[in-house]
């Protein structure tokens, strides 16, 4: 039995070594970037996360997931040969975001040995004097003509239904 197990080890050992060596590996120069403090009026920021395929197999980026609709992330191409470099360009639009510190997560899914890589964009959005003045202005309200509202098909239908159920009492 021992000889049989030794024989199996020698047969499958080179195959497992061969399979283990062929793997893509994604290595980022930095997985976190901080924009610092910036004004809401200058809230459109872009940063490129640079990476290399340090493995010995082709790297394929499956998809990117961004944790906030205020940020988009794009890659220039989908596949990278061993030793080839690329970048993921992340764009933050804070014009509709709240004032204060933020951290946005970008998940890179690929066929690399580590399937998911987490990238972080951070910063601190501050209000300018113009933002403060605009926030203090009263909101303009629109006047709705309620006399026509009850003439719509929905209200007529609702009245017929309510009359139908009232007459059944």
PDB file of C-alpha atoms in Angstrom, residues 4-169:
ATOM      1  CA  UNK A   4       1.131   2.540  -4.235  1.00  0.00           C
ATOM      2  CA  UNK A   5       0.740   5.858  -2.367  1.00  0.00           C
ATOM      3  CA  UNK A   6       4.335   6.814  -3.177  1.00  0.00           C
ATOM      4  CA  UNK A   7       3.688   6.037  -6.852  1.00  0.00           C
ATOM      5  CA  UNK A   8       0.535   8.208  -6.816  1.00  0.00           C
ATOM      6  CA  UNK A   9       2.490  11.029  -5.178  1.00  0.00           C
ATOM      7  CA  UNK A  10       5.148  10.976  -7.901  1.00  0.00           C
ATOM      8  CA  UNK A  11       2.555  10.835 -10.671  1.00  0.00           C
ATOM      9  CA  UNK A  12       0.380  13.715  -9.447  1.00  0.00           C
ATOM     10  CA  UNK A  13       3.047  15.860  -7.785  1.00  0.00           C
ATOM     11  CA  UNK A  14       4.502  17.325 -11.023  1.00  0.00           C
ATOM     12  CA  UNK A  15       0.977  18.033 -12.312  1.00  0.00           C
ATOM     13  CA  UNK A  16       0.020  19.938  -9.176  1.00  0.00           C
ATOM     14  CA  UNK A  17       3.265  21.919  -9.299  1.00  0.00           C
ATOM     15  CA  UNK A  18       2.603  22.786 -12.919  1.00  0.00           C
ATOM     16  CA  UNK A  19      -0.950  23.909 -12.154  1.00  0.00           C
ATOM     17  CA  UNK A  20       0.095  25.912  -9.095  1.00  0.00           C
ATOM     18  CA  UNK A  21       2.668  27.894 -11.050  1.00  0.00           C
ATOM     19  CA  UNK A  22       0.205  29.144 -13.668  1.00  0.00           C
ATOM     20  CA  UNK A  23      -1.688  31.895 -11.874  1.00  0.00           C
ATOM     21  CA  UNK A  24      -2.327  35.555 -12.504  1.00  0.00           C
ATOM     22  CA  UNK A  25      -1.459  37.968  -9.732  1.00  0.00           C
ATOM     23  CA  UNK A  26      -2.659  41.581  -9.575  1.00  0.00           C
ATOM     24  CA  UNK A  27      -0.393  43.964  -7.663  1.00  0.00           C
ATOM     25  CA  UNK A  28      -1.407  47.588  -7.131  1.00  0.00           C
ATOM     26  CA  UNK A  29       1.103  50.370  -6.472  1.00  0.00           C
ATOM     27  CA  UNK A  30      -1.340  51.623  -3.843  1.00  0.00           C
ATOM     28  CA  UNK A  31      -4.766  50.348  -2.861  1.00  0.00           C
ATOM     29  CA  UNK A  32      -5.792  53.578  -1.113  1.00  0.00           C
ATOM     30  CA  UNK A  33      -5.798  57.221  -2.231  1.00  0.00           C
ATOM     31  CA  UNK A  34      -6.796  60.299  -0.244  1.00  0.00           C
ATOM     32  CA  UNK A  35      -7.810  63.415  -2.167  1.00  0.00           C
ATOM     33  CA  UNK A  36      -7.346  65.487   0.990  1.00  0.00           C
ATOM     34  CA  UNK A  37      -9.631  68.398   1.829  1.00  0.00           C
ATOM     35  CA  UNK A  38     -11.332  70.118  -1.075  1.00  0.00           C
ATOM     36  CA  UNK A  39     -14.281  72.433  -1.692  1.00  0.00           C
ATOM     37  CA  UNK A  40     -17.641  71.197  -2.834  1.00  0.00           C
ATOM     38  CA  UNK A  41     -17.398  73.595  -5.780  1.00  0.00           C
ATOM     39  CA  UNK A  42     -14.301  71.620  -6.901  1.00  0.00           C
ATOM     40  CA  UNK A  43     -15.812  68.209  -6.148  1.00  0.00           C
ATOM     41  CA  UNK A  44     -15.006  66.456  -9.441  1.00  0.00           C
ATOM     42  CA  UNK A  45     -11.839  64.411  -8.773  1.00  0.00           C
ATOM     43  CA  UNK A  46     -10.093  61.598 -10.683  1.00  0.00           C
ATOM     44  CA  UNK A  47      -7.393  59.136  -9.660  1.00  0.00           C
ATOM     45  CA  UNK A  48      -5.767  56.215 -11.522  1.00  0.00           C
ATOM     46  CA  UNK A  49      -4.943  53.105  -9.486  1.00  0.00           C
ATOM     47  CA  UNK A  50      -1.941  51.550 -11.308  1.00  0.00           C
ATOM     48  CA  UNK A  51      -1.318  47.806 -11.215  1.00  0.00           C
ATOM     49  CA  UNK A  52       0.848  45.059 -12.730  1.00  0.00           C
ATOM     50  CA  UNK A  53       0.165  41.434 -13.534  1.00  0.00           C
ATOM     51  CA  UNK A  54       3.002  39.918 -11.503  1.00  0.00           C
ATOM     52  CA  UNK A  55       1.798  36.364 -12.083  1.00  0.00           C
ATOM     53  CA  UNK A  56       2.714  34.008 -14.885  1.00  0.00           C
ATOM     54  CA  UNK A  57      -0.748  33.651 -16.440  1.00  0.00           C
ATOM     55  CA  UNK A  58      -3.058  36.041 -18.245  1.00  0.00           C
ATOM     56  CA  UNK A  59      -4.980  38.359 -15.892  1.00  0.00           C
ATOM     57  CA  UNK A  60      -8.643  38.916 -16.726  1.00  0.00           C
ATOM     58  CA  UNK A  61     -10.623  41.622 -14.935  1.00  0.00           C
ATOM     59  CA  UNK A  62     -14.186  40.362 -14.608  1.00  0.00           C
ATOM     60  CA  UNK A  63     -15.876  43.483 -13.250  1.00  0.00           C
ATOM     61  CA  UNK A  64     -15.627  46.464 -10.932  1.00  0.00           C
ATOM     62  CA  UNK A  65     -18.049  47.228  -8.110  1.00  0.00           C
ATOM     63  CA  UNK A  66     -18.278  50.742  -6.735  1.00  0.00           C
ATOM     64  CA  UNK A  67     -19.795  51.431  -3.317  1.00  0.00           C
ATOM     65  CA  UNK A  68     -21.372  54.797  -4.177  1.00  0.00           C
ATOM     66  CA  UNK A  69     -23.255  56.154  -7.197  1.00  0.00           C
ATOM     67  CA  UNK A  70     -21.134  59.305  -6.845  1.00  0.00           C
ATOM     68  CA  UNK A  71     -18.125  57.369  -8.171  1.00  0.00           C
ATOM     69  CA  UNK A  72     -17.402  55.591 -11.435  1.00  0.00           C
ATOM     70  CA  UNK A  73     -14.512  53.240 -12.158  1.00  0.00           C
ATOM     71  CA  UNK A  74     -13.233  52.076 -15.543  1.00  0.00           C
ATOM     72  CA  UNK A  75     -10.393  49.950 -16.822  1.00  0.00           C
ATOM     73  CA  UNK A  76      -8.721  50.459 -20.179  1.00  0.00           C
ATOM     74  CA  UNK A  77      -8.844  46.814 -21.236  1.00  0.00           C
ATOM     75  CA  UNK A  78      -9.997  43.482 -19.848  1.00  0.00           C
ATOM     76  CA  UNK A  79      -6.969  41.185 -20.233  1.00  0.00           C
ATOM     77  CA  UNK A  80      -3.335  41.698 -19.239  1.00  0.00           C
ATOM     78  CA  UNK A  81      -0.443  39.391 -20.099  1.00  0.00           C
ATOM     79  CA  UNK A  82       2.160  38.471 -17.447  1.00  0.00           C
ATOM     80  CA  UNK A  83       4.317  41.497 -16.688  1.00  0.00           C
ATOM     81  CA  UNK A  84       1.861  43.896 -18.324  1.00  0.00           C
ATOM     82  CA  UNK A  85       0.577  46.916 -16.429  1.00  0.00           C
ATOM     83  CA  UNK A  86      -2.718  48.762 -16.472  1.00  0.00           C
ATOM     84  CA  UNK A  87      -4.818  51.163 -14.498  1.00  0.00           C
ATOM     85  CA  UNK A  88      -8.271  51.552 -13.054  1.00  0.00           C
ATOM     86  CA  UNK A  89      -9.456  55.144 -13.315  1.00  0.00           C
ATOM     87  CA  UNK A  90     -11.871  56.196 -10.566  1.00  0.00           C
ATOM     88  CA  UNK A  91     -13.846  59.440 -10.843  1.00  0.00           C
ATOM     89  CA  UNK A  92     -15.565  60.988  -7.821  1.00  0.00           C
ATOM     90  CA  UNK A  93     -18.351  63.535  -8.282  1.00  0.00           C
ATOM     91  CA  UNK A  94     -19.142  65.072  -4.910  1.00  0.00           C
ATOM     92  CA  UNK A  95     -21.352  67.884  -6.180  1.00  0.00           C
ATOM     93  CA  UNK A  96     -24.445  66.167  -4.730  1.00  0.00           C
ATOM     94  CA  UNK A  97     -22.743  64.637  -1.693  1.00  0.00           C
ATOM     95  CA  UNK A  98     -22.946  65.702   1.931  1.00  0.00           C
ATOM     96  CA  UNK A  99     -20.226  67.819   3.461  1.00  0.00           C
ATOM     97  CA  UNK A 100     -17.645  65.875   5.482  1.00  0.00           C
ATOM     98  CA  UNK A 101     -15.174  63.014   5.319  1.00  0.00           C
ATOM     99  CA  UNK A 102     -15.848  60.119   2.968  1.00  0.00           C
ATOM    100  CA  UNK A 103     -14.429  56.723   2.014  1.00  0.00           C
ATOM    101  CA  UNK A 104     -15.581  54.959  -1.123  1.00  0.00           C
ATOM    102  CA  UNK A 105     -14.816  51.317  -1.793  1.00  0.00           C
ATOM    103  CA  UNK A 106     -14.064  49.894  -5.234  1.00  0.00           C
ATOM    104  CA  UNK A 107     -13.921  46.101  -5.549  1.00  0.00           C
ATOM    105  CA  UNK A 108     -11.897  44.637  -8.434  1.00  0.00           C
ATOM    106  CA  UNK A 109     -12.966  41.099  -9.356  1.00  0.00           C
ATOM    107  CA  UNK A 110     -10.505  39.123 -11.479  1.00  0.00           C
ATOM    108  CA  UNK A 111      -9.098  35.649 -12.105  1.00  0.00           C
ATOM    109  CA  UNK A 112      -6.030  36.442  -9.968  1.00  0.00           C
ATOM    110  CA  UNK A 113      -4.989  34.279  -7.043  1.00  0.00           C
ATOM    111  CA  UNK A 114      -6.744  36.795  -4.779  1.00  0.00           C
ATOM    112  CA  UNK A 115     -10.105  36.979  -6.577  1.00  0.00           C
ATOM    113  CA  UNK A 116     -11.168  40.316  -5.071  1.00  0.00           C
ATOM    114  CA  UNK A 117      -9.053  43.385  -4.366  1.00  0.00           C
ATOM    115  CA  UNK A 118     -10.400  46.320  -2.363  1.00  0.00           C
ATOM    116  CA  UNK A 119      -9.449  49.861  -3.390  1.00  0.00           C
ATOM    117  CA  UNK A 120     -10.343  52.928  -1.304  1.00  0.00           C
ATOM    118  CA  UNK A 121     -10.892  56.559  -2.332  1.00  0.00           C
ATOM    119  CA  UNK A 122     -11.020  58.965   0.600  1.00  0.00           C
ATOM    120  CA  UNK A 123     -11.230  62.678   1.194  1.00  0.00           C
ATOM    121  CA  UNK A 124     -12.909  65.485   3.051  1.00  0.00           C
ATOM    122  CA  UNK A 125     -15.541  67.610   1.303  1.00  0.00           C
ATOM    123  CA  UNK A 126     -15.939  71.106   2.756  1.00  0.00           C
ATOM    124  CA  UNK A 127     -18.462  73.846   2.081  1.00  0.00           C
ATOM    125  CA  UNK A 128     -17.467  77.119   0.486  1.00  0.00           C
ATOM    126  CA  UNK A 129     -19.079  80.464   1.250  1.00  0.00           C
ATOM    127  CA  UNK A 130     -21.194  80.101  -1.935  1.00  0.00           C
ATOM    128  CA  UNK A 131     -22.485  76.712  -0.739  1.00  0.00           C
ATOM    129  CA  UNK A 132     -23.471  78.193   2.628  1.00  0.00           C
ATOM    130  CA  UNK A 133     -25.306  81.119   1.006  1.00  0.00           C
ATOM    131  CA  UNK A 134     -27.127  78.788  -1.408  1.00  0.00           C
ATOM    132  CA  UNK A 135     -28.230  76.535   1.470  1.00  0.00           C
ATOM    133  CA  UNK A 136     -29.673  79.517   3.347  1.00  0.00           C
ATOM    134  CA  UNK A 137     -31.815  80.680   0.424  1.00  0.00           C
ATOM    135  CA  UNK A 138     -35.474  79.729   0.778  1.00  0.00           C
ATOM    136  CA  UNK A 139     -36.651  77.044  -1.596  1.00  0.00           C
ATOM    137  CA  UNK A 140     -39.004  78.174  -4.314  1.00  0.00           C
ATOM    138  CA  UNK A 141     -42.241  76.273  -4.199  1.00  0.00           C
ATOM    139  CA  UNK A 142     -44.609  75.731  -7.057  1.00  0.00           C
ATOM    140  CA  UNK A 143     -48.336  76.223  -6.743  1.00  0.00           C
ATOM    141  CA  UNK A 144     -50.404  73.233  -7.783  1.00  0.00           C
ATOM    142  CA  UNK A 145     -53.837  73.777  -9.251  1.00  0.00           C
ATOM    143  CA  UNK A 146     -55.895  71.391  -7.077  1.00  0.00           C
ATOM    144  CA  UNK A 147     -59.134  72.099  -8.912  1.00  0.00           C
ATOM    145  CA  UNK A 148     -57.935  70.105 -11.915  1.00  0.00           C
ATOM    146  CA  UNK A 149     -56.347  67.359  -9.822  1.00  0.00           C
ATOM    147  CA  UNK A 150     -59.700  65.803  -8.933  1.00  0.00           C
ATOM    148  CA  UNK A 151     -60.770  65.704 -12.577  1.00  0.00           C
ATOM    149  CA  UNK A 152     -58.102  63.158 -13.521  1.00  0.00           C
ATOM    150  CA  UNK A 153     -59.116  59.615 -14.491  1.00  0.00           C
ATOM    151  CA  UNK A 154     -57.642  58.257 -11.235  1.00  0.00           C
ATOM    152  CA  UNK A 155     -59.773  60.446  -8.983  1.00  0.00           C
ATOM    153  CA  UNK A 156     -62.914  59.750 -11.026  1.00  0.00           C
ATOM    154  CA  UNK A 157     -62.227  56.023 -10.739  1.00  0.00           C
ATOM    155  CA  UNK A 158     -61.601  56.319  -6.995  1.00  0.00           C
ATOM    156  CA  UNK A 159     -64.874  58.204  -6.495  1.00  0.00           C
ATOM    157  CA  UNK A 160     -66.803  55.523  -8.417  1.00  0.00           C
ATOM    158  CA  UNK A 161     -65.244  52.773  -6.313  1.00  0.00           C
ATOM    159  CA  UNK A 162     -65.965  54.535  -3.028  1.00  0.00           C
ATOM    160  CA  UNK A 163     -69.576  55.196  -4.119  1.00  0.00           C
ATOM    161  CA  UNK A 164     -69.937  51.549  -5.099  1.00  0.00           C
ATOM    162  CA  UNK A 165     -68.821  50.328  -1.663  1.00  0.00           C
ATOM    163  CA  UNK A 166     -70.930  52.929   0.156  1.00  0.00           C
ATOM    164  CA  UNK A 167     -74.071  51.908  -1.648  1.00  0.00           C
ATOM    165  CA  UNK A 168     -73.506  48.275  -0.632  1.00  0.00           C
ATOM    166  CA  UNK A 169     -73.934  49.086   3.109  1.00  0.00           C
TER     167      UNK A 169
END
